[in-house]
Coordinates of C-alpha atoms and ligand atoms in Angstrom, one line a residue:
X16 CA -56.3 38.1 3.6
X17 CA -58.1 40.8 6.0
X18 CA -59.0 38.6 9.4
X19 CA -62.0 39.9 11.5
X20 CA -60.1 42.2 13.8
X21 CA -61.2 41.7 17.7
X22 CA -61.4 43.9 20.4
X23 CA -58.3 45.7 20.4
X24 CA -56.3 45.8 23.6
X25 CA -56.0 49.8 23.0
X26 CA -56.3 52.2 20.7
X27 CA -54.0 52.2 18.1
X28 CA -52.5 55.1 15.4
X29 CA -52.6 54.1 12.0
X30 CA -48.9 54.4 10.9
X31 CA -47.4 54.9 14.2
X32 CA -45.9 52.1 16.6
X33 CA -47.7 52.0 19.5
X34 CA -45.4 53.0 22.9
X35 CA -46.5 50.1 24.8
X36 CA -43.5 47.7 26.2
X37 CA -41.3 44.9 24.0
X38 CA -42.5 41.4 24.6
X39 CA -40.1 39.4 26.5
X40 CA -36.9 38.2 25.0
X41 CA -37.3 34.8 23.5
X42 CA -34.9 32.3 21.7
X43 CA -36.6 33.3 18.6
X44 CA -35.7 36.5 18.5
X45 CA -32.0 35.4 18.6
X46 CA -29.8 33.4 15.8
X47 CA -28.0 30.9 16.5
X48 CA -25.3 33.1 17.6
X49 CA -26.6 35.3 19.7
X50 CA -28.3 31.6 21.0
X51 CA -25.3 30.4 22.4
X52 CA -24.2 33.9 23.8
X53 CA -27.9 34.2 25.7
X54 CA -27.1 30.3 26.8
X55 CA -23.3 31.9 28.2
X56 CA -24.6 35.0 29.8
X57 CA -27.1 32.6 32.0
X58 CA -23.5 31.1 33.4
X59 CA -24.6 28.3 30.7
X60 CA -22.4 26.8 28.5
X61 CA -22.7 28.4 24.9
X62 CA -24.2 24.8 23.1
X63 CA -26.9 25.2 25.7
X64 CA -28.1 27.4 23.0
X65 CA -27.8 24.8 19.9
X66 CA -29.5 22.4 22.3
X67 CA -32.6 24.6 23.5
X68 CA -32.9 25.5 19.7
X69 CA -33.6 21.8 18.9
X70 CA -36.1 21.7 21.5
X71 CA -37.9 24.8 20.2
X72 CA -37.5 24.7 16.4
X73 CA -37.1 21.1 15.5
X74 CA -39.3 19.0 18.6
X75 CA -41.5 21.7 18.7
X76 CA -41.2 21.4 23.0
X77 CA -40.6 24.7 25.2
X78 CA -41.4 22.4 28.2
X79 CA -38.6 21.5 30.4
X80 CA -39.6 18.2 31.5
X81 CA -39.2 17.6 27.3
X82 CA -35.5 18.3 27.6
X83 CA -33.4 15.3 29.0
X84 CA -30.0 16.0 27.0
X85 CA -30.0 19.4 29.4
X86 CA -29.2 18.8 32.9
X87 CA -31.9 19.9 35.5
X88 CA -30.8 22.0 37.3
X89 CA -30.5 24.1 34.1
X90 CA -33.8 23.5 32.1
X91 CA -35.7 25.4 34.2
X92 CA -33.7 28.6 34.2
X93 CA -32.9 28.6 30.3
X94 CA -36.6 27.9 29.6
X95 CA -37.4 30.6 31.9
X96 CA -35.1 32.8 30.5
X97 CA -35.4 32.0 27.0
X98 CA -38.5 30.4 26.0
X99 CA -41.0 32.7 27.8
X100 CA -44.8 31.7 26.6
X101 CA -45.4 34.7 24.4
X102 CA -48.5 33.7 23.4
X103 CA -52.1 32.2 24.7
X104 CA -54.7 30.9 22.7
X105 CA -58.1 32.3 23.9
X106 CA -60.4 30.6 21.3
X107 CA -60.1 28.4 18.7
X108 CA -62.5 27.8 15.6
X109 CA -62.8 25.1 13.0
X110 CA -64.6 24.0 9.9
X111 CA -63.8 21.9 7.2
X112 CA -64.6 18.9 9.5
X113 CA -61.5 20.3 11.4
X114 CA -59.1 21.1 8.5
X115 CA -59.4 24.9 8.7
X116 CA -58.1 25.9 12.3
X117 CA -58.5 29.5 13.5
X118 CA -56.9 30.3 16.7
X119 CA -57.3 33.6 19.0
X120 CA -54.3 34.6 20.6
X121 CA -53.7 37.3 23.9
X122 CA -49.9 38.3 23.7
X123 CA -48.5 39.6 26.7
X124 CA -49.6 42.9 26.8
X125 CA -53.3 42.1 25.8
X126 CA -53.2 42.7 22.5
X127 CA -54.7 39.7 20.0
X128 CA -53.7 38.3 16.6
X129 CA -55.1 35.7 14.6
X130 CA -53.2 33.0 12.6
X131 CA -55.2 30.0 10.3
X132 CA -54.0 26.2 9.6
X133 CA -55.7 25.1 6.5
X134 CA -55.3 21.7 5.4
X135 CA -55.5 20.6 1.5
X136 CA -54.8 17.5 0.3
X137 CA -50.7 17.3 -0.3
X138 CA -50.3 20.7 1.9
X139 CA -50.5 22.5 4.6
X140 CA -50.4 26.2 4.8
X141 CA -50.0 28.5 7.9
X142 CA -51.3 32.5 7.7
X143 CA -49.9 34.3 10.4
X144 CA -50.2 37.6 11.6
X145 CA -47.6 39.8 11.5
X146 CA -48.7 43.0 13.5
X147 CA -51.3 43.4 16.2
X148 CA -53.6 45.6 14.4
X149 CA -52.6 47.2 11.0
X150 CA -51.7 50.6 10.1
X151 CA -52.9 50.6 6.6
X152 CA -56.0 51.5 6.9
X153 CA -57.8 49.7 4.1
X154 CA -61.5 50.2 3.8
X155 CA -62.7 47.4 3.3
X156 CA -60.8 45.9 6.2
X157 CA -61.7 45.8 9.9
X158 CA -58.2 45.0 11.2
X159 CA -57.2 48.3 9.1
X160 CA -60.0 50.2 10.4
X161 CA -59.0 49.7 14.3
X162 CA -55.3 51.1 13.5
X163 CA -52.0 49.8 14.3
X164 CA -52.0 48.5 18.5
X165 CA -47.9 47.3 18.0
X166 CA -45.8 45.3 15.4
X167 CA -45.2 41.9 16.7
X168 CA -41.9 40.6 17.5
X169 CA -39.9 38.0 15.5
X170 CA -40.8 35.6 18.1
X171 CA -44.4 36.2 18.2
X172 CA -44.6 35.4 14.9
X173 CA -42.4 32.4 14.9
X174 CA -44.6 31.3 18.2
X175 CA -48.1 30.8 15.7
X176 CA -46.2 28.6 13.3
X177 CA -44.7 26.6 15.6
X178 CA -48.1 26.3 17.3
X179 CA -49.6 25.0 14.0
X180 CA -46.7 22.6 13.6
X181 CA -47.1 21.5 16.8
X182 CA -50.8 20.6 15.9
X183 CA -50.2 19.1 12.9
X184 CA -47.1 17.1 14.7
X185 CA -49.3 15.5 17.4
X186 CA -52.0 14.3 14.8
X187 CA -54.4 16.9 16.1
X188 CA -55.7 18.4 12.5
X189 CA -57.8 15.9 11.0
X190 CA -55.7 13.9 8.3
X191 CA -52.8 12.6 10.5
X192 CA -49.5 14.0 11.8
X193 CA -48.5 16.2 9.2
X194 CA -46.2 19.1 8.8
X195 CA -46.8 22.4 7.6
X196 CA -45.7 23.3 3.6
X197 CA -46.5 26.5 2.9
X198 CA -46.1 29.8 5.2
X199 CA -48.2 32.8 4.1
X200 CA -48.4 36.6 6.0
X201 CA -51.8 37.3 5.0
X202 CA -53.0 37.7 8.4
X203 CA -53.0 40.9 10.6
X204 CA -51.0 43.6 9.6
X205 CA -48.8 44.7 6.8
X206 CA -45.7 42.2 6.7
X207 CA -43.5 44.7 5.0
X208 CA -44.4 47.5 7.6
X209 CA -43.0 45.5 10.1
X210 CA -40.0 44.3 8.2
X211 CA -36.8 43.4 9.7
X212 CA -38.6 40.9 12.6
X213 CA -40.7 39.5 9.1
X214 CA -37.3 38.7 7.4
X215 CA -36.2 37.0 10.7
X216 CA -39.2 35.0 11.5
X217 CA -39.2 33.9 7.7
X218 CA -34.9 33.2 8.3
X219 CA -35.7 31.1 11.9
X220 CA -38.9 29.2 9.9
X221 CA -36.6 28.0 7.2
X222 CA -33.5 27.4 9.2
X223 CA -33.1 23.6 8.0
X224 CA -31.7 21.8 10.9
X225 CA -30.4 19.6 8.4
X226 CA -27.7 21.8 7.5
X227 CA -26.4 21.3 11.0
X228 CA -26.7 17.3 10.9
X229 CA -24.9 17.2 7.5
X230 CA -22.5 19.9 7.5
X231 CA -22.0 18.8 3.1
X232 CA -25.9 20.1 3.2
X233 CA -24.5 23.4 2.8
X234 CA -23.2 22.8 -0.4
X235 CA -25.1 20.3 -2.1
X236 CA -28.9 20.6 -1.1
X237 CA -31.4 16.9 -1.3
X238 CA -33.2 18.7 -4.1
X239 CA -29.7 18.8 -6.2
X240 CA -28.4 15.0 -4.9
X241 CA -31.9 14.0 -5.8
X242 CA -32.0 15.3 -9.1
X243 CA -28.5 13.7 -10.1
X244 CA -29.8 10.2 -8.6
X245 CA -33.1 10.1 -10.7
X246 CA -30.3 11.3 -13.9
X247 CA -28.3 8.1 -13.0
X248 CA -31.5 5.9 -13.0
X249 CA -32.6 7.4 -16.0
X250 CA -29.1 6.9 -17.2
X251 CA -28.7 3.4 -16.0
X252 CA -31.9 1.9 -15.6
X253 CA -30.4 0.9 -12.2
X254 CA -32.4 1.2 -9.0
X255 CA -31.5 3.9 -6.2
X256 CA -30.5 3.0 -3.0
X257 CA -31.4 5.8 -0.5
X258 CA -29.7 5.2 2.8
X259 CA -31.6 7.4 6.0
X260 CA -30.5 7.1 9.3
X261 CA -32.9 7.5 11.8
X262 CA -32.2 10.1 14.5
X263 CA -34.0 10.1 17.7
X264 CA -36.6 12.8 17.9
X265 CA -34.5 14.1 14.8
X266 CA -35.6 13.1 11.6
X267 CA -37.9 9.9 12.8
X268 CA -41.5 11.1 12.9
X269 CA -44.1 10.3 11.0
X270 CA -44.5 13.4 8.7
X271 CA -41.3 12.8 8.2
X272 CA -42.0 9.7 6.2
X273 CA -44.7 11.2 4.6
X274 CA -42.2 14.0 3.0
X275 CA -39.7 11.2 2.2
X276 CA -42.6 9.8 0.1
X277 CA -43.3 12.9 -1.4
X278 CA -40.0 12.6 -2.7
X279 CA -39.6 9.9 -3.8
X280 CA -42.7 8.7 -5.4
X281 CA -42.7 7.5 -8.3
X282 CA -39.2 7.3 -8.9
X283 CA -37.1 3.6 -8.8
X284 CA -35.6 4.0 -5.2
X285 CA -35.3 1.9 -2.6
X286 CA -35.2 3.1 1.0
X287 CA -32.8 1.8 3.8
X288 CA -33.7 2.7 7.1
X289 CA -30.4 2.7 9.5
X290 CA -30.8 3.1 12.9
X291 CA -28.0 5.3 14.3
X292 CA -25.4 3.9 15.9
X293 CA -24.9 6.0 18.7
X294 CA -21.2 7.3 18.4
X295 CA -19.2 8.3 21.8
X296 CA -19.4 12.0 22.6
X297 CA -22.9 12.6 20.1
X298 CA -25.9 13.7 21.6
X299 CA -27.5 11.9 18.9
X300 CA -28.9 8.4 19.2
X301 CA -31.6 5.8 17.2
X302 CA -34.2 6.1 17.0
X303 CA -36.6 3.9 19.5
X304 CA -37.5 0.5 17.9
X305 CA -42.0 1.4 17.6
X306 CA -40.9 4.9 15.7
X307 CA -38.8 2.7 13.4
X308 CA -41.8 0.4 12.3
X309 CA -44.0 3.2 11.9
X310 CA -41.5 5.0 9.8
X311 CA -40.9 1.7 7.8
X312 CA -44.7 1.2 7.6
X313 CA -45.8 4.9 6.3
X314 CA -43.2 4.6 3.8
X315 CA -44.8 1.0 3.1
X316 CA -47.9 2.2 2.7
X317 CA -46.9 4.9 0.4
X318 CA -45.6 2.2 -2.0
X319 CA -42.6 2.5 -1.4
X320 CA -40.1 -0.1 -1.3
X321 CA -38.0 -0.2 2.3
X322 CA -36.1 -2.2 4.6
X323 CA -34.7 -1.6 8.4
X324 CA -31.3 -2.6 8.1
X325 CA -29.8 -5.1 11.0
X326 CA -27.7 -3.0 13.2
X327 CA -25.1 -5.3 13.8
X328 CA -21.7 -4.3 15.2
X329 CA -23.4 -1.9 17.8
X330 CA -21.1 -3.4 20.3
X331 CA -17.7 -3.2 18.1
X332 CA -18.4 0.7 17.1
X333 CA -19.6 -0.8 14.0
X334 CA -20.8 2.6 12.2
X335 CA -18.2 4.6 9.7
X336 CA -15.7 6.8 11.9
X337 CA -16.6 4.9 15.0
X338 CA -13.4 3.4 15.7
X339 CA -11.0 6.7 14.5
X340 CA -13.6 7.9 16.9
X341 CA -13.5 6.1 19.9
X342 CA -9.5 6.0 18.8
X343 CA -9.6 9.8 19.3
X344 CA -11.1 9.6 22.4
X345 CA -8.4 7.8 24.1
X346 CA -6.0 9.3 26.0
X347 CA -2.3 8.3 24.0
X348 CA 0.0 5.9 25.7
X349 CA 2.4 7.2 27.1
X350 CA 5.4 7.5 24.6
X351 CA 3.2 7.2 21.8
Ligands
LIG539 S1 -52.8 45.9 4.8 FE1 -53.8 46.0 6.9 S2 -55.6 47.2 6.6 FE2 -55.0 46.5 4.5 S3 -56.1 44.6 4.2 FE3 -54.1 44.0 5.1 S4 -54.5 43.9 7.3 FE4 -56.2 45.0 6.4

């Protein structure tokens, strides 16, 4: 999709880079790897890394205040270092009584790209820009006809998405909190001209954070468990029982409820909503106890049936592996 091309910060060469300096390294330019060897090589320690990832990718935050689990005197320098703001808006449009969100950015060297949010009813989809200017030249096309000003950066790109998820996170796009579905490159530039940073921004947008909660994820996705439950029910005429542990800031908002209905609609399950019980040395904890209701609520609503399960035994390490846990913990007595 050609987007109106604005003033361009320079003139740019159709089919030739522009010379102009690399935006500043951000976490999004990294993998997880090279995460936790950034996080080292600020005197950090290397699940720093994991942890400002979390922040940027799953809580959609780059603010420091946002990141308790991180000690202070280290937030600061690891956002500063890691999470530079690459991008500014400098206007914003909308139409379809706010559904359709155009936003203007100024990257750091003054040049602009466009991305769109467009809401439809069961999705959202995001079309970002993938260069600043386009070397392609089409005709009909005004960002062609200005010429290629620079490819953006892996982070760049990654930076309008999470801006739109953002949005749609805080409830600010008409329709509710809501997460976005679909990712398209149909705005500036040509995606594949500008490949190896497209591949990576389309690897860090689909990194499921999942994977990392439930290491078995790796094998067996939901999709495939999911499948095999509604064969049982088929099977069996017996309900399903889906158990979901509610992670703080993790997997407890509300368009995460809304996705759980999506999946589950229309199929015979029943929902159990487990706050976590926080296990020693985690950095995970439940969820607090409004987020819960809402979560229980939205699911509610959705006609689906749920239930917040009593968290007894909190106090007794209660939760599978808690004791073995705690048990671990423990310094051995001595001749033991
Ligand atoms: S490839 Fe470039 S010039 Fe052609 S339509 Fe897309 S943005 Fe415009």
């Amino acid at each position: 999709m050609p987007v109106p091309k604005p003033t361009p910060a320079g003139p740019g060469q159709p089919g030739a880079e522009s010379t102009k300096g690399r935006p500043p390294l951000h976490l999004a330019d990294l993998d997880p790897q090279e995460r936790r060897g950034a996080a080292e090589r600020l005197g950090q320690q290397r699940f720093r890394g994991d942890q400002l990832s979390r922040h940027y990718f799953a809580r959609l935050t780059d603010d420091p205040g946002d990141m308790t689990d991180v000690p202070a005197s280290a937030r600061v320098p690891l956002a500063e270092a890691l999470l530079p703001r690459l991008l500014t808006a400098e206007q914003e449009f909308s139409c379809d009584q706010g559904q359709t969100r155009k936003t203007l950015w100024r990257a750091f060297d003054g040049a602009y790209v466009e991305s769109v949010l467009m809401r439809y009813p069961g999705r959202v989809t995001m079309c970002v820009s993938s260069q600043a200017g386009c070397g392609m030249a089409c005709p009909f096309c005004a960002t062609g006809q200005a010429g290629l000003t620079r490819n953006l950066s892996t982070a760049e790109i990654v930076a309008q998405v999470v801006a739109g998820a953002r949005a749609l996170a805080a409830g600010e796009v008409p329709g509710g909190p809501g997460r976005i579905s679909n990712v398209v490159f149909m705005g500036m530039g040509e995606p594949l001209a500008n490949y190896s940073r497209v591949l990576a921004a389309v690897r860090r947008i689909t990194d499921p954070v999942r994977d990392e909660l439930v290491p078995v994820n790796r094998r067996w996705k939901i999709a495939e468990v999911l499948d095999a439950a509604w064969g049982y029910a088929a099977a069996t005429g017996r309900r399903v029982s889906i158990e979901y542990a509610l992670i703080r800031d993790i997997n407890d908002q509300p368009w995460r409820a809304e996705a759980l209905a999506d999946l589950l609609a229309g199929h015979l399950a029943h929902v159990n909503l487990i706050p976590l019980n926080p296990t020693p040395g985690s950095k995970w904890t439940a969820s607090e106890p409004g987020v819960m209701q809402e979560f229980e609520q939205r699911l509610a609503l959705r006609g689906i049936p749920v239930t917040v399960r009593d968290t007894r035994g909190t106090e007794i390490d209660g939760a599978c592996g808690q004791l073995a846990a705690a048990g671990r913990a423990r310094p051995a007595p001595a001749g033991g």
